PDB file of C-alpha atoms and ligand atoms in Angstrom:
ATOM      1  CA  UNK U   1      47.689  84.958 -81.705  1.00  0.00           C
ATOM      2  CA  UNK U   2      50.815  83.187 -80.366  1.00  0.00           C
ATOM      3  CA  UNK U   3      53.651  83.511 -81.036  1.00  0.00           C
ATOM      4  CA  UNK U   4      56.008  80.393 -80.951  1.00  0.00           C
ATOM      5  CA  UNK U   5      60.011  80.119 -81.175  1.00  0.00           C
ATOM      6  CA  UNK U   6      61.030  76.527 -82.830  1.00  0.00           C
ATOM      7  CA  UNK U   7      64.281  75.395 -82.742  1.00  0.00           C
ATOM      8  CA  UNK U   8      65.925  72.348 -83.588  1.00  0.00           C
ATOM      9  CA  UNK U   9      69.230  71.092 -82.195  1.00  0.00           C
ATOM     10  CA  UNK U  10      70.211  68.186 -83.756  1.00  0.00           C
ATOM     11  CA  UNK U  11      72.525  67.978 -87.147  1.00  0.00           C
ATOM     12  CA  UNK U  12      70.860  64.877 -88.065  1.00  0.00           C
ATOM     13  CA  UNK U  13      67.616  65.965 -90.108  1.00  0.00           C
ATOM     14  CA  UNK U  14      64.755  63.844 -90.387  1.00  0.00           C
ATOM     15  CA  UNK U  15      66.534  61.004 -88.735  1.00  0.00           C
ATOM     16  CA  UNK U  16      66.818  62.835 -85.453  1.00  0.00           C
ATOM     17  CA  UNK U  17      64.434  61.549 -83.069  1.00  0.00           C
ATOM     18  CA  UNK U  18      64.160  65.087 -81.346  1.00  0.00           C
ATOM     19  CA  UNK U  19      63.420  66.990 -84.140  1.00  0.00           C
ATOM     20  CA  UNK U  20      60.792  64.315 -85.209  1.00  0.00           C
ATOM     21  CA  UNK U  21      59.297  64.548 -82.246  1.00  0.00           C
ATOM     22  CA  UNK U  22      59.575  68.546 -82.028  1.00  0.00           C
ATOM     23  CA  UNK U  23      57.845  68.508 -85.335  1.00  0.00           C
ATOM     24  CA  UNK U  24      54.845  66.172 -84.863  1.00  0.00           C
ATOM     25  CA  UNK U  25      53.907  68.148 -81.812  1.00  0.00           C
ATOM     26  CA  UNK U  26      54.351  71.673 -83.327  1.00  0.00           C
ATOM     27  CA  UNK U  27      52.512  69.918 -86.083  1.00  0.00           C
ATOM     28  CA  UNK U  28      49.551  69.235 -84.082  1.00  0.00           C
ATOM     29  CA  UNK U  29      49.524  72.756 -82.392  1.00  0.00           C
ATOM     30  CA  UNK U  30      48.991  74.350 -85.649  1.00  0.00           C
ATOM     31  CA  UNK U  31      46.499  72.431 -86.296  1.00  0.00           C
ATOM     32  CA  UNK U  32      44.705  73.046 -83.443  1.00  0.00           C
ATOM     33  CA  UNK U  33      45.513  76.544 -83.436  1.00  0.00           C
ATOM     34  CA  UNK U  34      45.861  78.308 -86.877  1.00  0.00           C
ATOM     35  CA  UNK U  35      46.337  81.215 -86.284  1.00  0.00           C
ATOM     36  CA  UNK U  36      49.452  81.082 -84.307  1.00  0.00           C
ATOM     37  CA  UNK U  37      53.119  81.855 -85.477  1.00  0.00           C
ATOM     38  CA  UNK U  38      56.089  79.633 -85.927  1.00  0.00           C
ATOM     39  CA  UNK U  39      58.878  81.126 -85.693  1.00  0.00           C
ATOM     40  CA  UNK U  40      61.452  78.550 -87.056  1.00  0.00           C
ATOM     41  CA  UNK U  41      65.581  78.137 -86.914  1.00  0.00           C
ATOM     42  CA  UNK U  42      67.739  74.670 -87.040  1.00  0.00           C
ATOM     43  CA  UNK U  43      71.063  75.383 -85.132  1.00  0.00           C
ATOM     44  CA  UNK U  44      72.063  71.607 -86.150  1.00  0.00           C
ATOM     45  CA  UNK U  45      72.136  72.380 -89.464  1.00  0.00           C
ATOM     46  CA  UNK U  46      73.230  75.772 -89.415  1.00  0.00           C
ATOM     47  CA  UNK U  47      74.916  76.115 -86.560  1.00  0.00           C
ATOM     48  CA  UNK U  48      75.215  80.290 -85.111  1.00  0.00           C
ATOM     49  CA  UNK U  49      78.181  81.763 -84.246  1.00  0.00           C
ATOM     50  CA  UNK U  50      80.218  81.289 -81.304  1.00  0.00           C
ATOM     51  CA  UNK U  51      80.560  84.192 -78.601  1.00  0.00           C
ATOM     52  CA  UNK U  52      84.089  86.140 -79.038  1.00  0.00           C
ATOM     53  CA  UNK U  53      86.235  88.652 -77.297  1.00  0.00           C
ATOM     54  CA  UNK U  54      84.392  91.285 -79.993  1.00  0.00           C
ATOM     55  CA  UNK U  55      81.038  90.379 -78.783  1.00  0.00           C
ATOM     56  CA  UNK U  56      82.197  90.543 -74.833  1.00  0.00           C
ATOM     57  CA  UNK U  57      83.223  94.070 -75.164  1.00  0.00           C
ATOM     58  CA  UNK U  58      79.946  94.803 -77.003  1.00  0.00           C
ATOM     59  CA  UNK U  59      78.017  93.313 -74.343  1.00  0.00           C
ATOM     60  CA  UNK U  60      79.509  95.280 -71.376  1.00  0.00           C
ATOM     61  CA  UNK U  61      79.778  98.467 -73.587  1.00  0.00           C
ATOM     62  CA  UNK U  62      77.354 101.085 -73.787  1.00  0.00           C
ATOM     63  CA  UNK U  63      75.189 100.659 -77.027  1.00  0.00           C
ATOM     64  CA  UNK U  64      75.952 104.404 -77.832  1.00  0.00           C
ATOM     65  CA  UNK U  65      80.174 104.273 -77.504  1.00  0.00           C
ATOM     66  CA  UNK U  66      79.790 100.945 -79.927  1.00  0.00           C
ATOM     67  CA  UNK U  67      82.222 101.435 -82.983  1.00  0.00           C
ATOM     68  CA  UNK U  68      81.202  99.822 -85.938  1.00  0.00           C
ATOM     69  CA  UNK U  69      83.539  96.592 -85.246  1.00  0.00           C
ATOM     70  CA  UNK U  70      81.547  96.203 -81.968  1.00  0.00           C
ATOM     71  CA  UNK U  71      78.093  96.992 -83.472  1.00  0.00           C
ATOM     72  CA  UNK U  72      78.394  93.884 -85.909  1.00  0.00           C
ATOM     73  CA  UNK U  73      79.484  91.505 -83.287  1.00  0.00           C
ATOM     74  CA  UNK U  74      76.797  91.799 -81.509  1.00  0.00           C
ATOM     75  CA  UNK U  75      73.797  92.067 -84.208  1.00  0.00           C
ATOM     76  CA  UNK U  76      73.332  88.358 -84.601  1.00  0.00           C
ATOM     77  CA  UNK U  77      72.663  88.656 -80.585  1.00  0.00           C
ATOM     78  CA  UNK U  78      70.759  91.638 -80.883  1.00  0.00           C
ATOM     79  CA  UNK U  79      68.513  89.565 -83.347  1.00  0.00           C
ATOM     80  CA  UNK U  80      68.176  86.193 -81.387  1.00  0.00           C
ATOM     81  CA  UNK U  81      67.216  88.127 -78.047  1.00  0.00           C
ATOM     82  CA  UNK U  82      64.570  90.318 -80.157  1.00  0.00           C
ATOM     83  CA  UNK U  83      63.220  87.267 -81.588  1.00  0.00           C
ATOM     84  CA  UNK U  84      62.882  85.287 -78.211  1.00  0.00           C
ATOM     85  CA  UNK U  85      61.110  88.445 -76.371  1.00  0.00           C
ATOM     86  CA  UNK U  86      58.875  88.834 -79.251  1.00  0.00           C
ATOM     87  CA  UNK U  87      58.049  85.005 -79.373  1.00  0.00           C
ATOM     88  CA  UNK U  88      55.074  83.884 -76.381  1.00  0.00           C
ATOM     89  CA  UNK U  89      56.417  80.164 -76.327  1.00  0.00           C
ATOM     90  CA  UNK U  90      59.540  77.973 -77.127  1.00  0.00           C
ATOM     91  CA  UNK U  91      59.620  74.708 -78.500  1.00  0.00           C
ATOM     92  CA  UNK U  92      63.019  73.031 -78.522  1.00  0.00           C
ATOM     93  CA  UNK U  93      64.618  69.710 -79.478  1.00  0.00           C
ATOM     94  CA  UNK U  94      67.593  69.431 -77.800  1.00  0.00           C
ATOM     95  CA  UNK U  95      69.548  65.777 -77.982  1.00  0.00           C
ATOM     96  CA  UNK U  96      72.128  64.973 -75.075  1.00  0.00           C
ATOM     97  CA  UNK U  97      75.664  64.969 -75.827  1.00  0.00           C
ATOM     98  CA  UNK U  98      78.323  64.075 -73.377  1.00  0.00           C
ATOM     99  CA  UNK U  99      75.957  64.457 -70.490  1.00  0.00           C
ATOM    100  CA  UNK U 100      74.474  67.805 -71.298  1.00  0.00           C
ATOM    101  CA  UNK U 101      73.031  70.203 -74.880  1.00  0.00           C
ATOM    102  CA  UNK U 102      75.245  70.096 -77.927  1.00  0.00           C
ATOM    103  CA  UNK U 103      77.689  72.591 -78.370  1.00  0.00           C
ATOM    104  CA  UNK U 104      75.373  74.265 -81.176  1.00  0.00           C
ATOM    105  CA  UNK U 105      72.727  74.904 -78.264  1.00  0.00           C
ATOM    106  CA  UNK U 106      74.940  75.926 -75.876  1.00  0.00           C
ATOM    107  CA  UNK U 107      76.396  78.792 -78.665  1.00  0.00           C
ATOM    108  CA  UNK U 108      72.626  79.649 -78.764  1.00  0.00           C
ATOM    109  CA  UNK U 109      72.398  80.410 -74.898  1.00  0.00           C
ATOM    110  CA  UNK U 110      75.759  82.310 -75.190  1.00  0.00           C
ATOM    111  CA  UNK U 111      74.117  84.615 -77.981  1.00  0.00           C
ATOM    112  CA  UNK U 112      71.013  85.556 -75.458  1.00  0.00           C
ATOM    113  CA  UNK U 113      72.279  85.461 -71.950  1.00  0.00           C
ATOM    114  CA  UNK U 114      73.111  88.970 -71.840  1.00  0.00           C
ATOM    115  CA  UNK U 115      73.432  91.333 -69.042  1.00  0.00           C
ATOM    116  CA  UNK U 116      70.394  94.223 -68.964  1.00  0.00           C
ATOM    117  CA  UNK U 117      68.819  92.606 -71.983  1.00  0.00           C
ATOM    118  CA  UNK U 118      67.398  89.098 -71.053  1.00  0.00           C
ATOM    119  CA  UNK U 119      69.126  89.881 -67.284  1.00  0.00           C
ATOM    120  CA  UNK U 120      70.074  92.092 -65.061  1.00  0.00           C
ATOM    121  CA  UNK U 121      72.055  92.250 -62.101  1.00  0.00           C
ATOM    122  CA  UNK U 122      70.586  93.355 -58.304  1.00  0.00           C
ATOM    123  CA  UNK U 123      71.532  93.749 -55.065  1.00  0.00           C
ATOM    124  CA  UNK U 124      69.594  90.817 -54.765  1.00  0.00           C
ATOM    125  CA  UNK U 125      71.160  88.781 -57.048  1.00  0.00           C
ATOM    126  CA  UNK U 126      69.855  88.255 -60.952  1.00  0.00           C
ATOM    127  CA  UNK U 127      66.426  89.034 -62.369  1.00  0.00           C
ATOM    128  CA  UNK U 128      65.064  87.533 -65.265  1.00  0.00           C
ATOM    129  CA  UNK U 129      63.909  89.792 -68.007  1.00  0.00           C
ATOM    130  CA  UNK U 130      62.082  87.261 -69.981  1.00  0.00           C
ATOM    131  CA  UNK U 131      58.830  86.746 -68.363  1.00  0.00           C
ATOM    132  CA  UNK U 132      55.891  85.175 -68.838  1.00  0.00           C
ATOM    133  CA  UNK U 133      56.910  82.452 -71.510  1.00  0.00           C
ATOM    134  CA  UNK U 134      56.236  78.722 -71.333  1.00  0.00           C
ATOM    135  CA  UNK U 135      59.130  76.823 -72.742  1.00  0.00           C
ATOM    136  CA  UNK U 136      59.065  73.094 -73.657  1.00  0.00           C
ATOM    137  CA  UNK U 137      62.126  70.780 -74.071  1.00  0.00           C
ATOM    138  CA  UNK U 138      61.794  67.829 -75.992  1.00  0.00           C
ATOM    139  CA  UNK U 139      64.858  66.006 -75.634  1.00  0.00           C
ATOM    140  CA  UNK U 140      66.718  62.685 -77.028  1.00  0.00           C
ATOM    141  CA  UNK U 141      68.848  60.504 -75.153  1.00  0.00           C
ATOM    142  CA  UNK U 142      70.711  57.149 -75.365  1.00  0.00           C
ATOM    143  CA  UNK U 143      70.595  56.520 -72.222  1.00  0.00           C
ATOM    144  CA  UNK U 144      68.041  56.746 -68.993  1.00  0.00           C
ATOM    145  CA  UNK U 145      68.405  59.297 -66.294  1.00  0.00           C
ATOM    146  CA  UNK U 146      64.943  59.133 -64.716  1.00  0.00           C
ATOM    147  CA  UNK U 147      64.578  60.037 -60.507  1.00  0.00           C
ATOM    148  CA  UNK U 148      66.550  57.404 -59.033  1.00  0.00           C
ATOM    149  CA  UNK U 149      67.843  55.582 -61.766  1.00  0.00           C
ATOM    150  CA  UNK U 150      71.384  54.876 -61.512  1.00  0.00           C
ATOM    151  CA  UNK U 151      72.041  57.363 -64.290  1.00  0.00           C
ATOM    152  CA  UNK U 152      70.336  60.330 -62.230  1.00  0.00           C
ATOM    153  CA  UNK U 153      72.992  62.179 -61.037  1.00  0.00           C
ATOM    154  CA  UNK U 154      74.641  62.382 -64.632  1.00  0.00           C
ATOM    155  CA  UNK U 155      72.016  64.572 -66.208  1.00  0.00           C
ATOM    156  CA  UNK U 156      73.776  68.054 -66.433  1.00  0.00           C
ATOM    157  CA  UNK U 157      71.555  68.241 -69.690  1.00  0.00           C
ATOM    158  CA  UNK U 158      67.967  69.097 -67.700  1.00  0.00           C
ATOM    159  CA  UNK U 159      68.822  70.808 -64.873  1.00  0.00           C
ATOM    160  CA  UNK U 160      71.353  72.798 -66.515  1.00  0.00           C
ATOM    161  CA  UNK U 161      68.227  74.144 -68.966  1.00  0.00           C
ATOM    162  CA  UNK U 162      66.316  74.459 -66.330  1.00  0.00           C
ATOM    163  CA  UNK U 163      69.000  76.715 -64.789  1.00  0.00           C
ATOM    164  CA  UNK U 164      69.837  79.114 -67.176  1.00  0.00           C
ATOM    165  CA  UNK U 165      66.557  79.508 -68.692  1.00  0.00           C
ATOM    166  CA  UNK U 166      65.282  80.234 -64.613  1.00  0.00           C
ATOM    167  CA  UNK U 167      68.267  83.197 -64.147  1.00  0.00           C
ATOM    168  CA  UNK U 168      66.534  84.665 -67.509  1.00  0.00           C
ATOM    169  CA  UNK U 169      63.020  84.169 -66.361  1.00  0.00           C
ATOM    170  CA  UNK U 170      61.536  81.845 -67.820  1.00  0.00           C
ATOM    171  CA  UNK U 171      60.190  79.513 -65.272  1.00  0.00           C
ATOM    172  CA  UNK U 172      57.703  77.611 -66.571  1.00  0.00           C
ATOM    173  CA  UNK U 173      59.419  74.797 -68.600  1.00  0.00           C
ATOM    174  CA  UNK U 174      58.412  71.807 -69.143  1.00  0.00           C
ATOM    175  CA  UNK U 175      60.395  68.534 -70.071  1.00  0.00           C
ATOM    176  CA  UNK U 176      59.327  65.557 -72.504  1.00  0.00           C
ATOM    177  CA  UNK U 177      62.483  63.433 -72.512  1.00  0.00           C
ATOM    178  CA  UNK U 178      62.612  60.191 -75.379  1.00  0.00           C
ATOM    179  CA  UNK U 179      65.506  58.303 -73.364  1.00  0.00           C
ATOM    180  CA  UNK U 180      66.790  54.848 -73.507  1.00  0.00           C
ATOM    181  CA  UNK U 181      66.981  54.885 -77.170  1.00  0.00           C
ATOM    182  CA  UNK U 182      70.118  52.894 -77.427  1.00  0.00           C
ATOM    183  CA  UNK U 183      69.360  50.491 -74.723  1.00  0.00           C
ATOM    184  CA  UNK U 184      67.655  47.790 -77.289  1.00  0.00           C
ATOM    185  CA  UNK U 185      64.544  48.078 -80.153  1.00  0.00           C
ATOM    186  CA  UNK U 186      61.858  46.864 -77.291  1.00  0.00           C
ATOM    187  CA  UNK U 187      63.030  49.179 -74.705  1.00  0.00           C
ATOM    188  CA  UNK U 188      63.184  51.973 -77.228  1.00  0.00           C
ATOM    189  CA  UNK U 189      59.523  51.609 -78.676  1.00  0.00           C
ATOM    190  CA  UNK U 190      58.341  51.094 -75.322  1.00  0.00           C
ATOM    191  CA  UNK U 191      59.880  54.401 -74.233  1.00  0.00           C
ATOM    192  CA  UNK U 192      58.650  56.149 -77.570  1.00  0.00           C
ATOM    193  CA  UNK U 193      55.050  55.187 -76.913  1.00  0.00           C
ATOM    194  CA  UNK U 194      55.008  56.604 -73.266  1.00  0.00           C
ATOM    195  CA  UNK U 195      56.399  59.898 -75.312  1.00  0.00           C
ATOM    196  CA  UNK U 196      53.921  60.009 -78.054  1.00  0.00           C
ATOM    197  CA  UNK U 197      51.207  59.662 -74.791  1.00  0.00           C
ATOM    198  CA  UNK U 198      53.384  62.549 -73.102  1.00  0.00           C
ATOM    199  CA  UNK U 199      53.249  64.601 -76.099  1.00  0.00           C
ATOM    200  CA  UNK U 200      49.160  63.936 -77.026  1.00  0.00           C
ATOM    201  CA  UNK U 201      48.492  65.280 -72.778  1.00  0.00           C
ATOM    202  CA  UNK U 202      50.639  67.950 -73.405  1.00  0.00           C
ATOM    203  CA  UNK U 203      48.756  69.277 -76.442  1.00  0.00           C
ATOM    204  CA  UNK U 204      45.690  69.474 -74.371  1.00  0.00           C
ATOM    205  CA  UNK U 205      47.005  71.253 -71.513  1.00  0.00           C
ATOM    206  CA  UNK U 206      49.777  73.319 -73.441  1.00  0.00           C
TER     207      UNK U 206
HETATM  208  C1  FMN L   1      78.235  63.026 -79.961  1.00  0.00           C
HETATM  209  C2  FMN L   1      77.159  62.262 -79.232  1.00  0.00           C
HETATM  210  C3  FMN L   1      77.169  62.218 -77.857  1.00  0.00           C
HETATM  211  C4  FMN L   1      76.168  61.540 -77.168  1.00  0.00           C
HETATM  212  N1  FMN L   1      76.181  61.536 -75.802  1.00  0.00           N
HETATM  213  C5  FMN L   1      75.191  60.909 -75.136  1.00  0.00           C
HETATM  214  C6  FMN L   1      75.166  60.913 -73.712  1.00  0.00           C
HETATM  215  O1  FMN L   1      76.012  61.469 -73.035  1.00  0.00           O
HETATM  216  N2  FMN L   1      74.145  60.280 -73.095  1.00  0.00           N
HETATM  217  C7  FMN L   1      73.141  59.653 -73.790  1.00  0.00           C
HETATM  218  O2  FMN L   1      72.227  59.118 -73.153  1.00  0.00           O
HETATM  219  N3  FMN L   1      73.152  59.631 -75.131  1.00  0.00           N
HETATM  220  C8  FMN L   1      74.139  60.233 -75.816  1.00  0.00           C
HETATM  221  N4  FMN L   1      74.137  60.237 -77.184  1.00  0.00           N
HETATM  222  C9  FMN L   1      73.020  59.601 -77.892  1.00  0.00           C
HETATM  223  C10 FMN L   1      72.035  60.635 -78.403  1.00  0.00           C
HETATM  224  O3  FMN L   1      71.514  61.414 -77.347  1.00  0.00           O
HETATM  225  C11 FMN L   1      70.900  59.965 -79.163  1.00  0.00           C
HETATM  226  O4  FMN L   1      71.458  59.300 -80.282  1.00  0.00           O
HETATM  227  C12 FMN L   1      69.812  60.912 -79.628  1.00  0.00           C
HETATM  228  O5  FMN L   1      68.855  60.175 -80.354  1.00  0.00           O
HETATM  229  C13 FMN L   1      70.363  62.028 -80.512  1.00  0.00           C
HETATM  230  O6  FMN L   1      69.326  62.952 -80.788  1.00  0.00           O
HETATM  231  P1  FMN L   1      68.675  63.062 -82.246  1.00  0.00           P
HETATM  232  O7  FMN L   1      68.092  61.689 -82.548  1.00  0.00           O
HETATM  233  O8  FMN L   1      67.621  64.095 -82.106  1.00  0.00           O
HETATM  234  O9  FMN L   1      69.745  63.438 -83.218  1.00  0.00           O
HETATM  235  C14 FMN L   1      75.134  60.893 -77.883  1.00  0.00           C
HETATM  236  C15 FMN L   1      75.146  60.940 -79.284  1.00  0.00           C
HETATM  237  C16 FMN L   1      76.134  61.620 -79.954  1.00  0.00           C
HETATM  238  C17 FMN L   1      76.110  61.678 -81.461  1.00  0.00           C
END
């Protein structure tokens, strides 16, 4: 049985286009495969709580000198990190804001980026401690920032996933992006087709 982490990212319900997507193809994978888990949170609706000097001190204090203050600022961390270890896959819609994930998303990497728990520190540099995952990123975008589109280099939404989700260990990621979707209703069912056809391959080889 798999295990799979689903998260949404968008506040906008079921007229997000990311989350629509997300859930047609998670959908479709339980279908195919029954047995498997969903494991199931919407940060756009109910957004988790932001990092704080509380939780910083937890983090780079030993578990055992943690007084109680310290203990509960970093359970809802201690949760999300046990959650994403225990889960064998990630599904996530993530729209772009300004460039790059909503702040919601962004709180969500804050909570499990965490020294000696999903990382640790070497002489030669970081180590991921979240291995062995596949991770897809189904994202929604105004805009088009394809390879050599003028837009390229403004994308600090991919390759900052891509990033941070690599210095954790998860390396195997991959992207389904449904851009252009303000750029005109042709352009934007065109674009939606090629995704649906992105999402139906990915199914199979998943
Ligand atoms: C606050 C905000 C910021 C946005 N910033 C960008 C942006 O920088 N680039 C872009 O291509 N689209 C941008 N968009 C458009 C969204 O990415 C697009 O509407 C997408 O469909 C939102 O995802 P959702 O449909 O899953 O909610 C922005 C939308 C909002 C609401």
């Amino acid at each position: 049985m798999t295990k799979i982490l689903h998260l949404d990212s968008s506040p906008r319900g079921q007229h997000s286009v990311s989350g629509r997507l997300a859930g047609e193809f998670i959908g479709a994978w339980q279908a195919a495969h029954p047995d498997d888990e969903v494991v199931y949170r919407n940060l756009g609706r109910n957004p988790i709580s932001h990092i704080d000097e509380s939780w910083i001190m937890a983090a780079f204090t030993p578990p055992a000198q943690h007084t109680p203050d310290l203990t509960a600022a970093i359970q809802l961390s201690n949760v999300l990190i046990e959650e994403l270890l225990e889960c064998d896959r990630y599904v996530f819609s993530i729209p772009m804001y300004n460039l790059s994930v909503p702040s919601v998303f962004k709180a969500y990497i804050d909570q499990i980026v965490r020294v000696n728990c999903t990382f640790k520190v070497t002489e030669n540099g970081y180590e991921g401690l979240v291995n062995g995952k596949k991770m897809l990123v189904i994202t929604a975008r105004g805009g088009i920032y394809a390879d050599n589109s003028p837009m390229a280099d403004f994308d600090f939404q991919a390759p900052y996933l891509r990033a941070i989700f690599n210095l954790i260990g998860v390396t195997d990621i991959s992207f389904i992006h449904a851009d252009g979707l303000s750029m005109g209703e042709e352009a934007r069912d065109r674009r939606l087709n090629r995704v649906q056809d992105e999402i139906s391959a990915l199914l199979e080889s998943w």
